[in-house]
mmCIF file of C-alpha atoms and ligand atoms in Angstrom:
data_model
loop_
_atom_site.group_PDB
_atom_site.id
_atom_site.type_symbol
_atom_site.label_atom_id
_atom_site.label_comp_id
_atom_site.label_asym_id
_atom_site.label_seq_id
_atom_site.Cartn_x
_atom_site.Cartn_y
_atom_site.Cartn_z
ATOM 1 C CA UNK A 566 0.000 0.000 0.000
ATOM 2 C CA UNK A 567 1.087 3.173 -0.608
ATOM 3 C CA UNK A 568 1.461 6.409 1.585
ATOM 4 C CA UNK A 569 -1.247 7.923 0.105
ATOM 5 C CA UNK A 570 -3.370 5.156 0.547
ATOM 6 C CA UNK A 571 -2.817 4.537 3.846
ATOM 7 C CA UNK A 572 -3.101 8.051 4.913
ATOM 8 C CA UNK A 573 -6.617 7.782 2.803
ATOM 9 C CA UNK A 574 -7.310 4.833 4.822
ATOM 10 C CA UNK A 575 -6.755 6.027 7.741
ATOM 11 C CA UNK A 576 -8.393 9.478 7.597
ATOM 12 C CA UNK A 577 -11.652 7.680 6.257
ATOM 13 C CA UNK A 578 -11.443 5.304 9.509
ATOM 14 C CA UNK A 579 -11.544 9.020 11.001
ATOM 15 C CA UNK A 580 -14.280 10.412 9.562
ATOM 16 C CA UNK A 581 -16.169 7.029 9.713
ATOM 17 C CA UNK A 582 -15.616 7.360 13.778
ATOM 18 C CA UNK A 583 -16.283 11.148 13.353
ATOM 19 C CA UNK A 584 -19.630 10.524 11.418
ATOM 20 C CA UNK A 585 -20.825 8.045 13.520
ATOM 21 C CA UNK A 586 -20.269 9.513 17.098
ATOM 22 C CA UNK A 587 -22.383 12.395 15.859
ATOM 23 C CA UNK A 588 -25.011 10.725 14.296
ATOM 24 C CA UNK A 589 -28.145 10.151 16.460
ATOM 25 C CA UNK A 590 -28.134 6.202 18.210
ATOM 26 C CA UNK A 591 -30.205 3.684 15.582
ATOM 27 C CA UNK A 592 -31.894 2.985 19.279
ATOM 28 C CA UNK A 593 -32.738 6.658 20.028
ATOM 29 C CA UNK A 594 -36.836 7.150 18.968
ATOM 30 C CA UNK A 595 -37.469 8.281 16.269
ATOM 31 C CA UNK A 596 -35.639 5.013 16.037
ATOM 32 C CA UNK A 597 -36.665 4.042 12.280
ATOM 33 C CA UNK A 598 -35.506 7.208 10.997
ATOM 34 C CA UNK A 599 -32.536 7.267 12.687
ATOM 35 C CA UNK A 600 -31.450 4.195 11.965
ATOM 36 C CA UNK A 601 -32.376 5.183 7.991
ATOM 37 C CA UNK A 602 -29.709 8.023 8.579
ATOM 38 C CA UNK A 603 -26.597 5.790 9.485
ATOM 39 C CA UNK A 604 -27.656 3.605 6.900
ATOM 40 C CA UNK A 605 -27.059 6.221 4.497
ATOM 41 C CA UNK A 606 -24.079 7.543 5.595
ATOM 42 C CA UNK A 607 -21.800 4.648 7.181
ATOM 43 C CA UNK A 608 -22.280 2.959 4.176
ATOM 44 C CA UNK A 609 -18.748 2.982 2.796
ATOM 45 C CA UNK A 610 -18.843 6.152 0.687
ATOM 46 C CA UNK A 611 -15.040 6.959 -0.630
ATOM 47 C CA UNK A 612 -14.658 10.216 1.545
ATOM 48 C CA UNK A 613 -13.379 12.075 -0.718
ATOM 49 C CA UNK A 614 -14.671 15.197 0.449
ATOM 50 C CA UNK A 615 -13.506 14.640 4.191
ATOM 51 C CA UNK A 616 -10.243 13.961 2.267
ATOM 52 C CA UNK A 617 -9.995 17.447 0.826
ATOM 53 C CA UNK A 618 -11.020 19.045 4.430
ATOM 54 C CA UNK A 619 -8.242 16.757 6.331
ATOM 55 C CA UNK A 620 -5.971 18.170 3.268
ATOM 56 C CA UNK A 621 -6.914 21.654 2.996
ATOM 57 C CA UNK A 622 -6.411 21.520 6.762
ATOM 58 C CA UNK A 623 -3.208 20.596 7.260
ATOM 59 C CA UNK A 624 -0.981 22.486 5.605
ATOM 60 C CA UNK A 625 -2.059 25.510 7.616
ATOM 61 C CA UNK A 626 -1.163 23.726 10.905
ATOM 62 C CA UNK A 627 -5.193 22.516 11.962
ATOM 63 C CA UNK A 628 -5.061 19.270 13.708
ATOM 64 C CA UNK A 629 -7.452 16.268 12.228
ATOM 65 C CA UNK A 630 -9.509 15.981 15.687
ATOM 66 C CA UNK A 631 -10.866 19.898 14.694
ATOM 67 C CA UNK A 632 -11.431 19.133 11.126
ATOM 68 C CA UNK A 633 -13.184 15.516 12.239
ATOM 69 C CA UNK A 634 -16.136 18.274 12.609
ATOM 70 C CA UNK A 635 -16.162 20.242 8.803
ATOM 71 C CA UNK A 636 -15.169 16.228 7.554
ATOM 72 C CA UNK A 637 -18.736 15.577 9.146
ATOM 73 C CA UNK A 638 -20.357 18.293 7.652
ATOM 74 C CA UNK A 639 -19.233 17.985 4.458
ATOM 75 C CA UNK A 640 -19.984 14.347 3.992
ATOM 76 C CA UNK A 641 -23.578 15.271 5.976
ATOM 77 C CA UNK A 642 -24.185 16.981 3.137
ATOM 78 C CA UNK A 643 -23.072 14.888 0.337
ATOM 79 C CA UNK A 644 -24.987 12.015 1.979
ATOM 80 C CA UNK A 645 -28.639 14.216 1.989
ATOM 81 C CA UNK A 646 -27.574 15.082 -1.768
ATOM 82 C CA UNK A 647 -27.346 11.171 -2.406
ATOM 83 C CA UNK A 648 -30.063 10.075 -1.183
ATOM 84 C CA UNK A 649 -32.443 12.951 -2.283
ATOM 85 C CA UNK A 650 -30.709 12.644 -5.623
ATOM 86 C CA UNK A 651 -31.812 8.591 -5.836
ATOM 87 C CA UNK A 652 -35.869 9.604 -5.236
ATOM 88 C CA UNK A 653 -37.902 8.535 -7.845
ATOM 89 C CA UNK A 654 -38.818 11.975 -8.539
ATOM 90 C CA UNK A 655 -34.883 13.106 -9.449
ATOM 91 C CA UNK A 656 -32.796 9.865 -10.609
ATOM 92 C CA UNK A 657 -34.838 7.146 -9.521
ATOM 93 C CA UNK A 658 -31.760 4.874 -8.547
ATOM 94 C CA UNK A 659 -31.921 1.530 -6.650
ATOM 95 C CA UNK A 660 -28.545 1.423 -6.004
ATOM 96 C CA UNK A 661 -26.104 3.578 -4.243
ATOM 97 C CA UNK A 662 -22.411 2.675 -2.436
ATOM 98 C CA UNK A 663 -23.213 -1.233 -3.477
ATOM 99 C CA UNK A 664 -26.749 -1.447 -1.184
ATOM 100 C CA UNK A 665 -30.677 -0.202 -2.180
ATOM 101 C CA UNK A 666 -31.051 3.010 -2.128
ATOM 102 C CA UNK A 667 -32.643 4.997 1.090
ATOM 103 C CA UNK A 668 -36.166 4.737 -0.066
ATOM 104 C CA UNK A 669 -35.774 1.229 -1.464
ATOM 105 C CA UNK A 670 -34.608 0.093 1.808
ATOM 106 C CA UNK A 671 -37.054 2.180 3.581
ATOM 107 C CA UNK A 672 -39.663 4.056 2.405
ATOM 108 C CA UNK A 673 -40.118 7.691 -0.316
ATOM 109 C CA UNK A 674 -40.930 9.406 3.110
ATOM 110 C CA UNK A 675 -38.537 8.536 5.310
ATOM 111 C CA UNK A 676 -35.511 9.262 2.325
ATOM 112 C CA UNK A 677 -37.367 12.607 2.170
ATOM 113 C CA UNK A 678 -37.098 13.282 5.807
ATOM 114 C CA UNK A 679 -33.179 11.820 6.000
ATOM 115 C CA UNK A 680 -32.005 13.747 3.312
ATOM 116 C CA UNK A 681 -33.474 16.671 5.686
ATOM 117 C CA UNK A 682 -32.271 15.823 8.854
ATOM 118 C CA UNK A 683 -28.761 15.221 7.715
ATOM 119 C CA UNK A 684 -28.686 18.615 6.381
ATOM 120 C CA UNK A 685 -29.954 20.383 9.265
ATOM 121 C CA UNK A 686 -27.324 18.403 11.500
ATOM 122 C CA UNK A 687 -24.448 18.916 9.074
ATOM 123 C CA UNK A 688 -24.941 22.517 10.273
ATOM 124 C CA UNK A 689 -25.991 21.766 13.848
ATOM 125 C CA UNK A 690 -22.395 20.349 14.329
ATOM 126 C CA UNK A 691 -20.649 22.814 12.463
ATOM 127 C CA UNK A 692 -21.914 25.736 14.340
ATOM 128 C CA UNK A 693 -21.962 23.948 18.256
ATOM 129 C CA UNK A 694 -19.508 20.989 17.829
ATOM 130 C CA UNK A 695 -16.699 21.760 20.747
ATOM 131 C CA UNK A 696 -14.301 19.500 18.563
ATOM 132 C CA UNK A 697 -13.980 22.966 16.225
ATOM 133 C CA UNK A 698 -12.286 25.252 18.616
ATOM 134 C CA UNK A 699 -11.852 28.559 16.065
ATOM 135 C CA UNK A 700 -12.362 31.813 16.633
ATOM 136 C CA UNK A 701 -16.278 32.845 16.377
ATOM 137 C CA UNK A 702 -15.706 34.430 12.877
ATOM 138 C CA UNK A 703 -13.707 31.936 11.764
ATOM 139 C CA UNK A 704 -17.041 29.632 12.339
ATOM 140 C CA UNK A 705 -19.032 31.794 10.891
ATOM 141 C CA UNK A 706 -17.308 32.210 7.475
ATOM 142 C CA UNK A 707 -17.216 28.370 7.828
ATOM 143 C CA UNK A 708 -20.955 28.364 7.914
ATOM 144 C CA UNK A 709 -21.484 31.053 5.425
ATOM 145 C CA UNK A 710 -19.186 28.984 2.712
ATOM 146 C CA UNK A 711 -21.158 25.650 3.455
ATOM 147 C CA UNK A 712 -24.633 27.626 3.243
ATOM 148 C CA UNK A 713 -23.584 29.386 -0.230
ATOM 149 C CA UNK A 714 -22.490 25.933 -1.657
ATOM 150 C CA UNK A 715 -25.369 23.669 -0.699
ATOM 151 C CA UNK A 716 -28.366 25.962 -1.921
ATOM 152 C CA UNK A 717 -29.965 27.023 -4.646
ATOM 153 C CA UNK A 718 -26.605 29.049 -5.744
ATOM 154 C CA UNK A 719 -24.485 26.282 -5.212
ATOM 155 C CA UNK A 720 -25.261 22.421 -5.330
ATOM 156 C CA UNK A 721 -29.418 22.550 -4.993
ATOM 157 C CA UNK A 722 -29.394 25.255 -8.314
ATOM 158 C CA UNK A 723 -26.508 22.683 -9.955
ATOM 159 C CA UNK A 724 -29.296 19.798 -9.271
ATOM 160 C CA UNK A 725 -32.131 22.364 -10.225
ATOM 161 C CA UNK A 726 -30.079 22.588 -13.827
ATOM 162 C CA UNK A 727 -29.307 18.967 -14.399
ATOM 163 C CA UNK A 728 -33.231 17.883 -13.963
ATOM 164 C CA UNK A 729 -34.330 21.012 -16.321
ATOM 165 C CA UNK A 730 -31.404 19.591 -19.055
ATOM 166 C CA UNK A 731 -32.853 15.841 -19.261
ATOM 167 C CA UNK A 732 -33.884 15.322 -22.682
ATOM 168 C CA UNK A 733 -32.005 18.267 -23.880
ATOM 169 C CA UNK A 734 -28.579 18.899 -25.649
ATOM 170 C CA UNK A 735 -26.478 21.390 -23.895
ATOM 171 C CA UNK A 736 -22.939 23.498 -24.469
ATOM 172 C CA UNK A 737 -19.987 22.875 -23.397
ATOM 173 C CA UNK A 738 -19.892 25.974 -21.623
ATOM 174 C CA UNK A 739 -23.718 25.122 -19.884
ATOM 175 C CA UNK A 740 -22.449 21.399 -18.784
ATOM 176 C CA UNK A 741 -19.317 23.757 -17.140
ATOM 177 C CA UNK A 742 -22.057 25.938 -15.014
ATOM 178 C CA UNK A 743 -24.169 23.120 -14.083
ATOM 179 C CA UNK A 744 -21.292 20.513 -12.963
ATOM 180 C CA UNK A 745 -19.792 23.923 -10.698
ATOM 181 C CA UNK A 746 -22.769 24.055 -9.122
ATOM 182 C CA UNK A 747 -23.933 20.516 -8.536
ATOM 183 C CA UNK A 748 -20.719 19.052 -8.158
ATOM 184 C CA UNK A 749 -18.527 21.593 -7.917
ATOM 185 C CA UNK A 750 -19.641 23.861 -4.994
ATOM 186 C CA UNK A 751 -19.086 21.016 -2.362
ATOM 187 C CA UNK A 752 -16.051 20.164 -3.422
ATOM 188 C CA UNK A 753 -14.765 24.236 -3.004
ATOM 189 C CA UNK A 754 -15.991 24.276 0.366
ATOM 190 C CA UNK A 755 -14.724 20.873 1.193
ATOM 191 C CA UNK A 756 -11.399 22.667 0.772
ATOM 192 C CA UNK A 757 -12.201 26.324 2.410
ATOM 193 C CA UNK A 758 -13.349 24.294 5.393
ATOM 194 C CA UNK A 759 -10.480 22.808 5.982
ATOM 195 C CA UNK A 760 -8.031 26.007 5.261
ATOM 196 C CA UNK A 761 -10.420 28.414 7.866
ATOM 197 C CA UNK A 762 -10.131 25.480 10.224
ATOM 198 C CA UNK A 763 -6.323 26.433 10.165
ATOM 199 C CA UNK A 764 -4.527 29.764 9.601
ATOM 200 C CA UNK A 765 -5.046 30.057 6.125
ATOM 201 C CA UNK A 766 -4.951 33.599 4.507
ATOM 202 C CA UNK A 767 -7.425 34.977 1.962
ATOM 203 C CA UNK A 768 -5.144 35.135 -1.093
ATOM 204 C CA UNK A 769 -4.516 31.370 -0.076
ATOM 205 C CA UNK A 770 -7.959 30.538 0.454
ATOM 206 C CA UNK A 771 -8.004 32.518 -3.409
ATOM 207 C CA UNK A 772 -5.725 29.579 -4.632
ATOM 208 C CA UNK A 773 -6.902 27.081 -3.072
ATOM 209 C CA UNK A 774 -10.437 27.889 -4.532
ATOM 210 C CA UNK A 775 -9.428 27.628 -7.890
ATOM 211 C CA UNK A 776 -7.596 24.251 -7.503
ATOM 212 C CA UNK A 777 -10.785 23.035 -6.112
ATOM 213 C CA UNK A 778 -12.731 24.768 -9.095
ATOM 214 C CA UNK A 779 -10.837 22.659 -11.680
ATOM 215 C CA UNK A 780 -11.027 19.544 -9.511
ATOM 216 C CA UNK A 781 -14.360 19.892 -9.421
ATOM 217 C CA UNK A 782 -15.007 19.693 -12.908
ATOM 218 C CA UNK A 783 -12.308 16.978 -13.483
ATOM 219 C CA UNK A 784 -13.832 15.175 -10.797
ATOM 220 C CA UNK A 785 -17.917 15.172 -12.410
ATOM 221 C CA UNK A 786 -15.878 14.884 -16.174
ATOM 222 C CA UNK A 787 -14.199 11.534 -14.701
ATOM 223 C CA UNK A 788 -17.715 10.049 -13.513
ATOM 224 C CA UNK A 789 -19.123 10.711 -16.979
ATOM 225 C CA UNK A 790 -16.307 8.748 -18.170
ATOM 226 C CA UNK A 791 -17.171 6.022 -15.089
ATOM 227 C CA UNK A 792 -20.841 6.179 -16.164
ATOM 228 C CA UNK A 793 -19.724 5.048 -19.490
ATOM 229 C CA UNK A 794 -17.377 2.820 -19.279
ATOM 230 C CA UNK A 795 -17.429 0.857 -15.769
ATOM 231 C CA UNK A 796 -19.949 -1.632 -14.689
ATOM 232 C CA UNK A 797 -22.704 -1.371 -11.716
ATOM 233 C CA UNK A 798 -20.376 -3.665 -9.667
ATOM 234 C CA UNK A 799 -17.115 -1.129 -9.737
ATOM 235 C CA UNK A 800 -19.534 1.919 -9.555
ATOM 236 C CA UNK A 801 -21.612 0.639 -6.336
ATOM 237 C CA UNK A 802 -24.256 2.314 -8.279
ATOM 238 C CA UNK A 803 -26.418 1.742 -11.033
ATOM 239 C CA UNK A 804 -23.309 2.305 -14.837
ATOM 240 C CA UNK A 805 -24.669 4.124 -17.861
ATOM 241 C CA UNK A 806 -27.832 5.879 -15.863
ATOM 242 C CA UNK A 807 -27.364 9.525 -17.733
ATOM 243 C CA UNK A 808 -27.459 8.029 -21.091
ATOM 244 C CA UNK A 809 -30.795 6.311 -19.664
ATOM 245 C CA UNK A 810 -31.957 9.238 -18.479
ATOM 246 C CA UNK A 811 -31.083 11.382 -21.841
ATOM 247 C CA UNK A 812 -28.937 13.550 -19.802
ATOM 248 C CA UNK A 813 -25.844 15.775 -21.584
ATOM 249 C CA UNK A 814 -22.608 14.356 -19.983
ATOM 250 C CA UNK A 815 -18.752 15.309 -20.809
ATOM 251 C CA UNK A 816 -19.034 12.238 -22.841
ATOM 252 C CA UNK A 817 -22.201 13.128 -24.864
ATOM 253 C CA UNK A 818 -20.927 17.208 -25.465
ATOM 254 C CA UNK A 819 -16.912 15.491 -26.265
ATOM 255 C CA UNK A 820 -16.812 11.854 -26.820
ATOM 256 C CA UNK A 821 -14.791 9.820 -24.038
ATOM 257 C CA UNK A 822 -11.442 10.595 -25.151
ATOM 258 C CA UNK A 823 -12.463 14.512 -25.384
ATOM 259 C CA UNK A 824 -13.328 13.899 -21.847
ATOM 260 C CA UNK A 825 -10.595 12.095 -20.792
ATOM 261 C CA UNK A 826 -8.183 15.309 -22.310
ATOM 262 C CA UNK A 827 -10.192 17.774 -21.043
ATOM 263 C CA UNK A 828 -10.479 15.873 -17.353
ATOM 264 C CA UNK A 829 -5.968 16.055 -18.114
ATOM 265 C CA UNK A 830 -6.364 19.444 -18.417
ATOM 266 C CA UNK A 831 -8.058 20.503 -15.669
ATOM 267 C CA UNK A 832 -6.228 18.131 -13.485
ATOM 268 C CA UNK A 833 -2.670 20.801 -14.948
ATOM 269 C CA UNK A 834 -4.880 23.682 -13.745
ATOM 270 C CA UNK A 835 -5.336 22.644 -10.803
ATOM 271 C CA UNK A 836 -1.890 21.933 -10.074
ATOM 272 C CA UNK A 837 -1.258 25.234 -11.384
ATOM 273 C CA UNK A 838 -3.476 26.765 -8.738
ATOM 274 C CA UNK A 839 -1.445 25.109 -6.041
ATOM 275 C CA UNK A 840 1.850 26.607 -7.811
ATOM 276 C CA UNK A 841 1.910 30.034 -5.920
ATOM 277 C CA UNK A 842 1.597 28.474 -2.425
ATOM 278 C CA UNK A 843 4.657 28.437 0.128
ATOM 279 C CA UNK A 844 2.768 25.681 2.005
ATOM 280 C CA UNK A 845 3.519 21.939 1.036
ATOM 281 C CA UNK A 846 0.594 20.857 -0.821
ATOM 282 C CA UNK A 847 2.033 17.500 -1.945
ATOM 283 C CA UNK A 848 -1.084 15.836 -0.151
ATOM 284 C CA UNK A 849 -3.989 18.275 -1.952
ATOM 285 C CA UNK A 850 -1.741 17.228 -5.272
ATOM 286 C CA UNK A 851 -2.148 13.673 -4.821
ATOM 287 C CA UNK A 852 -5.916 13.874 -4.384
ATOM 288 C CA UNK A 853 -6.318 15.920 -7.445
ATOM 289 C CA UNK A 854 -4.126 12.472 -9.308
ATOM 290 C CA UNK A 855 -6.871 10.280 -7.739
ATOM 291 C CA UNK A 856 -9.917 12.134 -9.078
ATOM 292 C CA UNK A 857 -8.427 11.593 -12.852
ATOM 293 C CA UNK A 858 -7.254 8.195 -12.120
ATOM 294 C CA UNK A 859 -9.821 6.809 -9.711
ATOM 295 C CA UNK A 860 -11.706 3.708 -11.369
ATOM 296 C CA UNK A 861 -14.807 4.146 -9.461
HETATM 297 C C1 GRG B 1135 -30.592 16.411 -4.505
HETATM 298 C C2 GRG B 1135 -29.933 18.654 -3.575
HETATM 299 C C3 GRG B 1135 -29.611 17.494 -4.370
HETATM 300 C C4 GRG B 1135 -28.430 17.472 -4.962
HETATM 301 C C5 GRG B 1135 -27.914 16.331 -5.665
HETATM 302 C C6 GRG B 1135 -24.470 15.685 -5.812
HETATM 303 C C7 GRG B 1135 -25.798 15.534 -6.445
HETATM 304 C C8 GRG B 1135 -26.671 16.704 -6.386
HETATM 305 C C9 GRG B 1135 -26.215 14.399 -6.992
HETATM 306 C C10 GRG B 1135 -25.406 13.175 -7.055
HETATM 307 C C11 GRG B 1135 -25.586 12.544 -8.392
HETATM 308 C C12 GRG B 1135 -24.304 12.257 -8.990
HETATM 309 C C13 GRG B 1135 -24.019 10.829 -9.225
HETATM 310 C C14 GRG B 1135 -23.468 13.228 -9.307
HETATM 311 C C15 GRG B 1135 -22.176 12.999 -9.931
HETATM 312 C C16 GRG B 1135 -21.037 13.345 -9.053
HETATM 313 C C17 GRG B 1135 -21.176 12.782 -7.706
HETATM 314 C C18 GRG B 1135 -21.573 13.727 -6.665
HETATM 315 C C19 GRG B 1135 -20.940 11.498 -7.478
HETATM 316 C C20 GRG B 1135 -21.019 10.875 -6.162
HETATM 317 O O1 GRG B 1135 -19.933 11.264 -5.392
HETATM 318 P P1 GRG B 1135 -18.817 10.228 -4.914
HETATM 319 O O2 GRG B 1135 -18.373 9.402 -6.089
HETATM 320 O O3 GRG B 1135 -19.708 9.320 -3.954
HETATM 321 O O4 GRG B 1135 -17.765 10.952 -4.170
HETATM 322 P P2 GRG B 1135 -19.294 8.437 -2.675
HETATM 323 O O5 GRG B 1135 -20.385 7.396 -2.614
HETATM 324 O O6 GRG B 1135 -17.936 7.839 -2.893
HETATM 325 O O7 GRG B 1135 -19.336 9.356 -1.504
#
């Protein structure tokens, strides 16, 4: 194994730990919904977003028991976005991370009302967790970034443009402003959490945005490749579902080796982004080489 992978390994035990001490007991009434809610997020997701807060962290000196709490956040989010996402009345998916889906398991309702409740306690631990010991403001801007990429500006507008494009054709340039929104937006504050959670600056916090712009993009260009090319077995989720669903992908607007350069070249930029920084960022590097590379 390499270093990479075992610090990967061993931050996603973290955030595992992290997710699940927060999450409300399976046992704890309402029990059926809270035992939906650690179904749907101890459920062996990759972590990449905790990944990019642990990374975005460290090189400005936070230590991974604070950013345990934006980790949680982050992945509270990404977990309401999956399972709202999978609802019959979005992407109608049976699959997700290799088990039914949250309504398939349990019920339209109760998906509905865990995709809520995760949200809400994404920010309930972001704003009272004593983990996070930051200034006040510090918190704040923390809450104000995670706010401004989760709604209807940031990933709920991105999903509010990828339902309004099924069945239509769309621009390169209108694939680009979707996939920054839906995609996109969590993946930027993934990063910014992690960099307010140490002693980042704002021209680094500038940098560090665009690097997470680009891998943001290279990241959704990659799954249209995935959604392509892999099989429901590799994917934990249901292969080939936005050609099913007649929805304009990387691969539709360029072919899949137009994707595959332009996911290359925004893999460069992002590196570039990194270049100013005195920081070490051999660690937000590598994670920008698994997003092109990954295989699921
Ligand atoms: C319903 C508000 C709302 C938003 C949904 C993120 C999203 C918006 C939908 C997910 C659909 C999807 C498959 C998007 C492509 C990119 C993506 C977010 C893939 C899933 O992320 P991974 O691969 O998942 O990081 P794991 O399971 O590893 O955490």
């Amino acid at each position: 194994m390499t270093a990479f992978q075992e610090r990967w390994q061993h931050r996603r035990a973290r955030a595992d730990a992290a997710l699940d001490a927060r999450l409300p007991a399976a046992t704890e009434p309402p029990a059926r919904l809270h035992e939906a809610m650690r179904y749907c997020c101890l459920n062996g997701g990759k972590r990449l977003r905790a990944m990019l807060v642990y990374a975005g962290g460290e090189i400005f000196g936070a230590p991974e028991h604070m950013l345990d709490v934006p980790a949680c956040a982050v992945e509270l989010v990404h977990a309401y976005s999956l399972v709202h996402d999978d609802l019959p009345a979005m992407d109608d998916d049976d699959l997700r991370r290799g088990r039914p889906t949250c309504h398939r398991a349990y019920d339209e309702a109760t998906a509905i009302l865990v995709g809520d409740a995760l949200l809400t306690l994404a920010f309930a631990v972001l704003t009272a967790d004593p983990a996070l010991n930051v200034a006040p403001e510090r918190r704040l801007r923390m809450l104000d970034s995670l706010a401004a990429a989760s709604g209807s500006r940031g990933m709920v507008g991105g999903q509010a443009r990828d339902l309004a494009a099924v069945g239509r054709s769309a621009t390169l340039e209108e694939l680009q402003t979707m996939h920054l929104a839906k995609t996109g937006a969590l993946i930027r504050a993934s990063v910014t959490l992690g960099a307010l959670t140490g002693e980042a600056d704002d021209a680094a916090l500038l940098a560090l945005d665009q690097y997470a712009c680009h891998l943001g993009l290279a990241f959704q260009i990659v799954d249209d490749v995935l959604d392509e090319e892999s099989d429901t077995g590799t994917l934990g989720k249901r292969s080939g579902a936005d050609r099913a669903l007649n929805k304009p992908t990387y691969t539709s607007v360029l072919g899949v080796e137009g994707a595959r350069t332009a996911a290359r070249e925004r893999h460069a930029a992002a590196l570039d982004a990194l270049a100013g920084l005195t920081q070490d960022t051999a660690a937000l590097r590598e994670l920008a080489d698994f997003v092109v590379e990954r295989k699921f």
